[in-house]
Coordinates of C-alpha atoms in Angstrom, one line a residue:
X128 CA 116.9 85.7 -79.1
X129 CA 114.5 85.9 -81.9
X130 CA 112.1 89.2 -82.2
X131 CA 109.4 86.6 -81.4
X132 CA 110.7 85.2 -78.4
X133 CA 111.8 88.9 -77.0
X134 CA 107.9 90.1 -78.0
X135 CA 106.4 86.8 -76.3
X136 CA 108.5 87.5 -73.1
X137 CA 107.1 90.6 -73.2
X138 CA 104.1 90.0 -72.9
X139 CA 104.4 87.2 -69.8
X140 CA 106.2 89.9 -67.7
X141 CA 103.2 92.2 -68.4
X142 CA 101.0 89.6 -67.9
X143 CA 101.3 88.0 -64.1
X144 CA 97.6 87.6 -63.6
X145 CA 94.2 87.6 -66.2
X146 CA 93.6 90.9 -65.6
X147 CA 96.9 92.7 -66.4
X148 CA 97.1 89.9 -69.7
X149 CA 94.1 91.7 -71.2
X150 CA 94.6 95.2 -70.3
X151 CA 98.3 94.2 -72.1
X152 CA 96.0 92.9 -75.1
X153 CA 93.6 95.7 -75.3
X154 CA 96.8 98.4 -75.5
X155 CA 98.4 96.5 -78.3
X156 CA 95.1 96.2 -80.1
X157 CA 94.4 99.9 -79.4
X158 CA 98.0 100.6 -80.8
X159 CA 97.0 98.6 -83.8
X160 CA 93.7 100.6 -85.1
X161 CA 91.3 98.3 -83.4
X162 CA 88.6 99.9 -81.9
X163 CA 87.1 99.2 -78.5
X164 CA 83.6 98.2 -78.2
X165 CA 81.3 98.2 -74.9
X166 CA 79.2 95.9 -74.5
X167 CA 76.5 98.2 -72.9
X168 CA 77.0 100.7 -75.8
X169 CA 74.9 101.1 -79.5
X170 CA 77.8 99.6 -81.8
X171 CA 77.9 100.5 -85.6
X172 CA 80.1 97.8 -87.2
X173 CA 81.6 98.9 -90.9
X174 CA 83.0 96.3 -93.4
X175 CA 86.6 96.2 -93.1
X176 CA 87.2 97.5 -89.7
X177 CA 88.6 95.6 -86.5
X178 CA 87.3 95.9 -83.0
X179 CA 87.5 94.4 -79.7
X180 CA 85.6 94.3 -76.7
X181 CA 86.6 93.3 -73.3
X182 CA 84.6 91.6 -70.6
X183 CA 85.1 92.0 -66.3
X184 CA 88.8 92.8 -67.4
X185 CA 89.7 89.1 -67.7
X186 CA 88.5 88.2 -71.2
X187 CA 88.7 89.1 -74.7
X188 CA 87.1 89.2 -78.2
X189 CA 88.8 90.7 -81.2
X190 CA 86.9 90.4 -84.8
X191 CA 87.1 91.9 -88.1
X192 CA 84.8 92.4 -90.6
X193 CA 86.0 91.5 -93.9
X194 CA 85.4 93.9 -96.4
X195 CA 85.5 91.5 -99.3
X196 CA 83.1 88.6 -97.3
X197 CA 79.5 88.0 -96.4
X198 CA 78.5 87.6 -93.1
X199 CA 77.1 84.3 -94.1
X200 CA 80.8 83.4 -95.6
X201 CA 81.9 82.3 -91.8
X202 CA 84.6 83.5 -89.7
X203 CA 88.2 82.0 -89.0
X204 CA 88.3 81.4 -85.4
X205 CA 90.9 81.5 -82.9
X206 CA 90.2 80.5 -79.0
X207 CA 92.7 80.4 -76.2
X208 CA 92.5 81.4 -72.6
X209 CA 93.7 84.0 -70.0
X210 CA 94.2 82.5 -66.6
X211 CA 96.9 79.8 -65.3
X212 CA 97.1 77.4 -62.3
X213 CA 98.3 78.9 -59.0
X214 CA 97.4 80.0 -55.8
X215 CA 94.5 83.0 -55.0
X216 CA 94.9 84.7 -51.8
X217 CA 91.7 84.7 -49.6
X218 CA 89.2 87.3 -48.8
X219 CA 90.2 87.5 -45.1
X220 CA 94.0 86.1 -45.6
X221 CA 96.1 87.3 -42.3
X222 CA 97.3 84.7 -39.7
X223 CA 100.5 84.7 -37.6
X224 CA 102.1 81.2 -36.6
X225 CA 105.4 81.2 -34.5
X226 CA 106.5 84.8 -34.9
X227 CA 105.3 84.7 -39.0
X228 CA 103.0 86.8 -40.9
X229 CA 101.3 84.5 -43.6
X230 CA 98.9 84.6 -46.2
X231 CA 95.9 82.0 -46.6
X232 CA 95.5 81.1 -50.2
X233 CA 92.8 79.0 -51.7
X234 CA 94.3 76.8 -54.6
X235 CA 93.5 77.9 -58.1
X236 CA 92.7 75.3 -61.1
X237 CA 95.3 72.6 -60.8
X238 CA 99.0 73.6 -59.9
X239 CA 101.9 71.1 -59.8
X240 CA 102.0 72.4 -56.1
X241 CA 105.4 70.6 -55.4
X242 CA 106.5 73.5 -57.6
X243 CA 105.8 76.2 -55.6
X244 CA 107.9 75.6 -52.6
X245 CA 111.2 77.6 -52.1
X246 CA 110.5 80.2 -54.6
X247 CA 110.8 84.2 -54.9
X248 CA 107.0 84.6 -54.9
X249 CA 105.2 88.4 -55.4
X250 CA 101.9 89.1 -55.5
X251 CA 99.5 91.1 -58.2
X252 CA 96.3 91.5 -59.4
X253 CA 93.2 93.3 -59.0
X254 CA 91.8 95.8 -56.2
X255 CA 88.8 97.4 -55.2
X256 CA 89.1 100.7 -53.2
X257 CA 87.6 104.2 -52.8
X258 CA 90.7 106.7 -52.6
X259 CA 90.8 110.0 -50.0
X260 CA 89.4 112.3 -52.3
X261 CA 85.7 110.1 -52.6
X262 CA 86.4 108.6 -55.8
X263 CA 86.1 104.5 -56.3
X264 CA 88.5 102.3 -58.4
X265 CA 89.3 98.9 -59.3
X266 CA 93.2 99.2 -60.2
X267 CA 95.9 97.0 -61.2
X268 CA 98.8 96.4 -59.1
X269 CA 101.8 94.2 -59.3
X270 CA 104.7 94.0 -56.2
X271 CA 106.8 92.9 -58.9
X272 CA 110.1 92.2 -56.4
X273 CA 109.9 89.3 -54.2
X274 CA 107.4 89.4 -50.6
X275 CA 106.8 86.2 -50.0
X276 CA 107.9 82.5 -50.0
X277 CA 106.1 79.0 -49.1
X278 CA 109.6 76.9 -47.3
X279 CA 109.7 73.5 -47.2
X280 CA 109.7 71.4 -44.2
X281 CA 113.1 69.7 -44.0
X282 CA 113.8 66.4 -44.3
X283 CA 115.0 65.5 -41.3
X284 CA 111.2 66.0 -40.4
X285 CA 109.9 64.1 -42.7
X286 CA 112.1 61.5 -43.9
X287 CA 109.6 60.4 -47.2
X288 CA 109.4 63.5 -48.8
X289 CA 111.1 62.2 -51.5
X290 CA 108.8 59.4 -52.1
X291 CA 105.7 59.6 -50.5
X292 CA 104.7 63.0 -49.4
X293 CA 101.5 64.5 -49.5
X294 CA 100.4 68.3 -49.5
X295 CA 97.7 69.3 -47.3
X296 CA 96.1 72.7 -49.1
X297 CA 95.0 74.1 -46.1
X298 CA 97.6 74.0 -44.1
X299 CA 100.8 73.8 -46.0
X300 CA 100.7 76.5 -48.6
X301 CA 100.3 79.7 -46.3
X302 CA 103.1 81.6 -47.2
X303 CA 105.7 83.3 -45.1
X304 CA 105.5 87.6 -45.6
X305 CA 107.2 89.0 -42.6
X306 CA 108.0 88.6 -39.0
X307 CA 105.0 89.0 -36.9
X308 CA 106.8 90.5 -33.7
X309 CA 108.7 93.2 -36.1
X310 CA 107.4 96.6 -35.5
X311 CA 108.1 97.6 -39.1
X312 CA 106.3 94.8 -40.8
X313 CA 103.1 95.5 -42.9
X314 CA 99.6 94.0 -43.0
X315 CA 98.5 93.0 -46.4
X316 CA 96.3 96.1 -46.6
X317 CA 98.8 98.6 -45.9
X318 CA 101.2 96.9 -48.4
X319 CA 98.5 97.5 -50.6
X320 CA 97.9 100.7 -50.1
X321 CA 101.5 101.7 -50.4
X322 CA 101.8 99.9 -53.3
X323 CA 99.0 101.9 -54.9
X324 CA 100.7 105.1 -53.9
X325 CA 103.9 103.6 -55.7
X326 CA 102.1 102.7 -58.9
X327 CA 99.5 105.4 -59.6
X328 CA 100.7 108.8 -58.7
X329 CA 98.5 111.1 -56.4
X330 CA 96.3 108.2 -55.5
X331 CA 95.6 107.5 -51.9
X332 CA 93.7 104.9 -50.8
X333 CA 90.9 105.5 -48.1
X334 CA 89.4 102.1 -47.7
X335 CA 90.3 98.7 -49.8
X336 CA 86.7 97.1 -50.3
X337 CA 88.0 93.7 -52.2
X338 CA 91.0 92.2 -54.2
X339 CA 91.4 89.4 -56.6
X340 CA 95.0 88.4 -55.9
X341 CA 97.6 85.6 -56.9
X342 CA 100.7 84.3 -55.7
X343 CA 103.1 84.0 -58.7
X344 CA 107.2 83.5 -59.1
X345 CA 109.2 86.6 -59.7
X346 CA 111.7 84.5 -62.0
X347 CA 111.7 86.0 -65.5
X348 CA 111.7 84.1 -68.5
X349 CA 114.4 83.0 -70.3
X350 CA 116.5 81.0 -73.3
X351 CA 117.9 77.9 -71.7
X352 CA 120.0 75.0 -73.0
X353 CA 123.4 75.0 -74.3
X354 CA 122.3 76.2 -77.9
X355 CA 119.3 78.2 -76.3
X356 CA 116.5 75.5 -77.4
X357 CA 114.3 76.0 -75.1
X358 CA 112.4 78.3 -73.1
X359 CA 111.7 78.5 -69.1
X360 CA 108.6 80.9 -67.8
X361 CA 105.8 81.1 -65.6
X362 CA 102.2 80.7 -67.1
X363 CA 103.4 79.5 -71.1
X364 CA 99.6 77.7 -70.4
X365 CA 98.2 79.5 -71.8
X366 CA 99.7 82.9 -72.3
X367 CA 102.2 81.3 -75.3
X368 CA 99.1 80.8 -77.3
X369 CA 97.1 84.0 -76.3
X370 CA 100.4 85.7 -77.8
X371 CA 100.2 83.8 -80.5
X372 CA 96.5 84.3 -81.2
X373 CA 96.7 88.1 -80.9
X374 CA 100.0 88.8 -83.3
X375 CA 97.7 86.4 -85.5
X376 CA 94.9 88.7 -85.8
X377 CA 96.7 91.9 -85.5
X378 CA 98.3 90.9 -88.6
X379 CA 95.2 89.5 -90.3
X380 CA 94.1 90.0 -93.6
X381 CA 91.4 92.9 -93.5
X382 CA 89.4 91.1 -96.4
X383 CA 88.3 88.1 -94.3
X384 CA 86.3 87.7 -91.5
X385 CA 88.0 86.8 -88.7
X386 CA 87.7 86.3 -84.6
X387 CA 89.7 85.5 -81.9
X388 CA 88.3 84.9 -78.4
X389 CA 90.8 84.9 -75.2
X390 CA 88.6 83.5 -72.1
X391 CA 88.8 83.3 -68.1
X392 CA 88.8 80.5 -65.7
X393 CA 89.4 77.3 -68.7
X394 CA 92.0 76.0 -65.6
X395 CA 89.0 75.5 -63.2
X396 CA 86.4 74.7 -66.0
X397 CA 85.5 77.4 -67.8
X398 CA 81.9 78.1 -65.7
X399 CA 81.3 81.8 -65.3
X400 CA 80.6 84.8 -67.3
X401 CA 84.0 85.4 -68.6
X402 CA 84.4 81.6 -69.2
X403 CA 84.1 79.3 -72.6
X404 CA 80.7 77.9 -70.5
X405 CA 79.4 81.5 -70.6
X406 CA 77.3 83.8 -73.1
X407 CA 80.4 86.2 -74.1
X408 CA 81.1 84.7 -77.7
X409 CA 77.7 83.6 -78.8
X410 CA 76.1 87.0 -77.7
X411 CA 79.0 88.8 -79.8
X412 CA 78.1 87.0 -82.5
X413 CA 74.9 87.6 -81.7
X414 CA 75.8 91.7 -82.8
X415 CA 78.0 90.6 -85.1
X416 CA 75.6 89.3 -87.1
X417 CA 72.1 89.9 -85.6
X418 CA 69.4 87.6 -88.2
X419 CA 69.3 83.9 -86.7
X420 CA 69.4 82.6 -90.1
X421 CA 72.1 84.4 -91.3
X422 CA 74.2 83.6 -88.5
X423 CA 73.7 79.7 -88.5
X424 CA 74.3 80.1 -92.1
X425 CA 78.1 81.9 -91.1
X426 CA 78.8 78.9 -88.2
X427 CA 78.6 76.2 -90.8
X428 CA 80.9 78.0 -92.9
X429 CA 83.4 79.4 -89.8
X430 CA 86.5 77.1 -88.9
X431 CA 87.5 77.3 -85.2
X432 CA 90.9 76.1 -83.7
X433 CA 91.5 76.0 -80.2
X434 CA 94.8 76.8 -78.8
X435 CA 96.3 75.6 -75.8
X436 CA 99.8 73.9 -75.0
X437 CA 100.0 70.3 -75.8
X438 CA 102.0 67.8 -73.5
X439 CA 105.7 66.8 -75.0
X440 CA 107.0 63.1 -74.1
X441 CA 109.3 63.6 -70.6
X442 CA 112.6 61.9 -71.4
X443 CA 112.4 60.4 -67.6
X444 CA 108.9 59.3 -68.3
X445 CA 108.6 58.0 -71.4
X446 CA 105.9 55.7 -70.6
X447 CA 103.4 58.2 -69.7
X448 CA 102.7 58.7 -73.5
X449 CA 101.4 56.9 -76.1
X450 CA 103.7 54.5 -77.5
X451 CA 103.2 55.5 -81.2
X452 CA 102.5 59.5 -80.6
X453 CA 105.5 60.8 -78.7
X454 CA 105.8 64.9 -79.4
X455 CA 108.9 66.8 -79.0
X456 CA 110.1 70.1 -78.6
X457 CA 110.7 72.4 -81.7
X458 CA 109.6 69.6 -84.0
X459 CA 106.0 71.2 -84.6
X460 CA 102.9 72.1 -83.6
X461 CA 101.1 69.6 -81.7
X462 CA 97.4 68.3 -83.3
X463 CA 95.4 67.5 -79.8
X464 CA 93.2 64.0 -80.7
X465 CA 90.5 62.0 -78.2
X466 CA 87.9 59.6 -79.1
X467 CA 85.5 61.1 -76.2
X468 CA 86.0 64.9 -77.2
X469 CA 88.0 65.8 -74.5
X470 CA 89.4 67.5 -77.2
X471 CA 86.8 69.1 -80.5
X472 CA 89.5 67.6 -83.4
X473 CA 88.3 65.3 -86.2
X474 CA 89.8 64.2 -89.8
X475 CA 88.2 66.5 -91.4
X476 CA 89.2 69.6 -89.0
X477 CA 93.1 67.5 -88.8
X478 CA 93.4 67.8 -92.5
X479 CA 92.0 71.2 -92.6
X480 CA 95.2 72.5 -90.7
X481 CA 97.6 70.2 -91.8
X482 CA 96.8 71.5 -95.4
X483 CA 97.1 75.3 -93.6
X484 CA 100.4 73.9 -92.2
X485 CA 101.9 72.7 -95.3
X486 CA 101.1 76.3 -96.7
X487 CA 103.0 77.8 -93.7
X488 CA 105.9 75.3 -94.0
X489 CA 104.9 74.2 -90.8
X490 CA 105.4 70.9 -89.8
X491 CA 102.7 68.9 -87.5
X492 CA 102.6 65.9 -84.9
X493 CA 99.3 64.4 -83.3
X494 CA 98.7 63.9 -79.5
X495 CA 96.8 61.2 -78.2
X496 CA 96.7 60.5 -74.2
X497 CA 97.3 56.9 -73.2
X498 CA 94.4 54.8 -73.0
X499 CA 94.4 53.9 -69.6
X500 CA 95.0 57.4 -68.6
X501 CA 92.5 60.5 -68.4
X502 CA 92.7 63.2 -70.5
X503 CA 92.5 66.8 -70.2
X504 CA 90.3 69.3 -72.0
X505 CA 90.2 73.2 -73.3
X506 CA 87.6 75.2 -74.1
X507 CA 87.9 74.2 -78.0
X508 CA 84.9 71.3 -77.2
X509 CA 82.7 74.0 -75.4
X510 CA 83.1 77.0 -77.4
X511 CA 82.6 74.9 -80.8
X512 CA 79.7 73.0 -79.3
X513 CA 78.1 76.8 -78.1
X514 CA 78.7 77.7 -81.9
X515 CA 78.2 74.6 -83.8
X516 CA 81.4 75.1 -85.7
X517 CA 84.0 72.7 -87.0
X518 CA 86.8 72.8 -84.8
X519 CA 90.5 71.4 -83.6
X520 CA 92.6 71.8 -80.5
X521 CA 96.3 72.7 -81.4
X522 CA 99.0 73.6 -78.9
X523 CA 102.6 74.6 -78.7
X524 CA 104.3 70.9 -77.2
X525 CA 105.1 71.4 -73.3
X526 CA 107.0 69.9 -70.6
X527 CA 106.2 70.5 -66.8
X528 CA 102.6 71.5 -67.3
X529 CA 100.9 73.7 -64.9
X530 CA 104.4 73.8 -63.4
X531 CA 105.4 77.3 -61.7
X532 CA 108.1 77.4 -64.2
X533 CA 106.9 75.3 -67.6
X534 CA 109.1 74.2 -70.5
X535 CA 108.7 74.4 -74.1
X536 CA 111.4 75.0 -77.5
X537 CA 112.5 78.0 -78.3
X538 CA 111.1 77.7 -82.0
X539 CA 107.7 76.4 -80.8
X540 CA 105.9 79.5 -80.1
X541 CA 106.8 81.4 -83.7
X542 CA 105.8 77.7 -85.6
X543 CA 102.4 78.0 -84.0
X544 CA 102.0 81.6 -84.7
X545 CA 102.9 80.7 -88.3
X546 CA 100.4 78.3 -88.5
X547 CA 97.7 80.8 -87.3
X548 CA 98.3 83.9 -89.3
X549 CA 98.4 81.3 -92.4
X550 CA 94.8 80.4 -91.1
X551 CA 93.7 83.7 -90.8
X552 CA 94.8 84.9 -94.6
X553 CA 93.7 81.3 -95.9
X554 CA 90.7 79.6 -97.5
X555 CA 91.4 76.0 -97.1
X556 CA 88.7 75.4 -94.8
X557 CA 86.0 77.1 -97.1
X558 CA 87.3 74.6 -100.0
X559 CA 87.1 71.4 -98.0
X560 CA 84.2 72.5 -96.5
X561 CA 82.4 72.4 -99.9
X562 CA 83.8 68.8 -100.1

């Protein structure tokens, strides 16, 4: 395995849920010299410094100041997102059925739910709780080892579940956590009080007030494919490119001016404070670079690109894609295009990074949904629509999107990052820009 692959693994074990992705970021930018801003503190920005602030623990902005650029010279962007598809647990989630402890869950964003069946499934995220000694916290927790599992019903109950089954969200995804008439079992709460006790030394929990919980598979990444081409994991949308994004800018030129912007809830449209749709990146910039003029003057010059995985061409369903715009794996990075800006690329933005590319040694391919299919979006249109910036949406090609276990090469994730870091050292843009 490469260093890049083992770093990128990493990071999606210490990532299960948005929450525990940017308290991963914001240690690695604290190990690099970035330091952390508040957004409810007086901030002195130098030239030639990096910084980050955090928002409601699920999303991210990382900038430097270059110390040879204006304000008004622009900023090279980076956007990607936190959060993946899955399944939340509910507020009030315990039940019994037949002897069974379950757990309700509310679906989250869009799942391949067919996935999700039959699997090792664990549970983390974030908690709400005041501990013995009077003190409140919100803490981090992750079962890690496998708690709960979703069966299938068998086929000799339903004879067309292999061609034309349906799955009721209500009622078919409660998961399975422990036999109801055993006297040992747990309740949710006491399993997470315990597993406080087990994470944080000395604490002990008095009352649990709230949670923000997700399902996910305890399956660990790996190199598959008999010349290890390709790589299996949980949540590659979108943590591959949020990895990408953030080895970018740690290793960004300190002379240019440059941001990168990890946001929440893009799988269930991006509406909320820590979402594209919200205030976080224009009110940073807003700090950044507080005279209106001067600010407009630094969007037109800033280049944005948008990162989020791109769809490869399925060998078994070829005619899904585009007839002239099939992408494979480890052949590139993948150049997102639609005619209603489902995605924010145009020629000039397309060139702009296939120039950046060609100065990486990083070859390129262009995506383009079928015509008589709908497309999906990212938060490249709304961020760079917030800003008023020229903008493209690039990803890492993909097979078995929003899958509980996706696909992608095994050289795809360092291409990408190649392509970024060359963005954030480079001034293409600037020169076409003049154009």
């Amino acid at each position: 395995m490469t260093q890049y692959n083992q770093e990128l693994f990493d990071f999606l074990r210490q990532s299960p849920t948005p929450f525990h992705a940017i308290e991963s970021l914001k240690e690695t930018f604290l190990r690099h010299g970035f330091s952390h801003l508040k957004e409810n503190d007086l901030w002195k920005l130098k030239k030639g410094h990096s910084y980050f602030i955090t928002r409601q623990q699920s999303a991210l902005i990382a900038f430097t100041i270059g110390d040879s650029e204006k304000d008004v010279d622009g900023f090279r962007i980076i956007t990607a997102h936190s959060d993946s598809p899955g399944l939340q647990i509910k507020p009030a989630p315990g039940g019994t059925s037949k002897g069974y402890n379950q757990l309700g869950v509310e679906v989250y964003g869009g799942p391949l739910l067919s996935t999700w069946f039959d699997r090792d499934l664990t549970l983390a995220g974030r908690v709400c709780c005041t501990l013995t000694d009077g003190s409140f916290k919100v803490l981090l927790i992750n079962f890690e080892r496998p708690i709960l599992t979703i069966p299938s019903l068998a086929i000799h109950f339903n004879r067309e579940a292999n061609t034309a089954h349906s799955i009721n969200k209500q009622k078919d995804l409660p998961p399975i956590f422990a036999l109801a008439n055993n006297s040992d079992s747990k309740g949710l709460e006491e399993l997470i009080f315990t597993r406080i006790e087990e994470q944080y030394s000395g604490c002990k929990v008095q009352s649990l007030h709230s949670f923000d919980l997700f399902c996910l598979d305890t399956q660990t990444p790996a190199l598959i494919g008999t010349d290890n081409e390709f790589i299996a994991a949980a949540r590659l949308d979108n943590l591959l490119s949020t990895h990408s994004g953030s080895k970018a800018m740690i290793q960004a030129d300190k002379r240019r001016n440059s941001l990168f912007y990890v946001a929440n809830h893009e799988e269930n449209g991006s509406m909320s404070a820590t979402g594209a749709q919200g205030s976080f990146i224009t009110s940073i910039f807003e700090r950044i670079i507080p005279e209106a003029e001067k600010r407009q003057r630094s969007y037109s010059n800033s280049f944005l690109i948008s990162v989020d995985n791109a769809h490869a061409t399925h060998p078994n369903a070829t005619d899904t894609m585009d007839p002239h715009h099939h992408i494979e794996l480890n052949k590139g990075v993948a150049i997102k295009v639609n005619a209603n800006q489902r995605y924010t690329t145009n020629s000039l933005s397309s060139a702009i990074y296939k120039k950046i590319c060609e100065e990486a040694g990083v070859t390129t391919q262009e995506f383009v949904m079928r015509s008589d299919l709908p497309c999906g979006s990212t938060i490249g249109p709304v961020t760079s629509a917030h800003l008023g910036v020229l903008a493209l949406d690039v990803g890492a090609p993909t097979l078995g999107m929003h899958s509980i276990r996706e696909l992608t090469g095994s050289k795809d994730p360092e291409l990408l990052f190649r392509s970024l870091a060359q963005f954030l050292s480079s001034d293409i843009h600037k020169q076409l820009l003049l154009t």
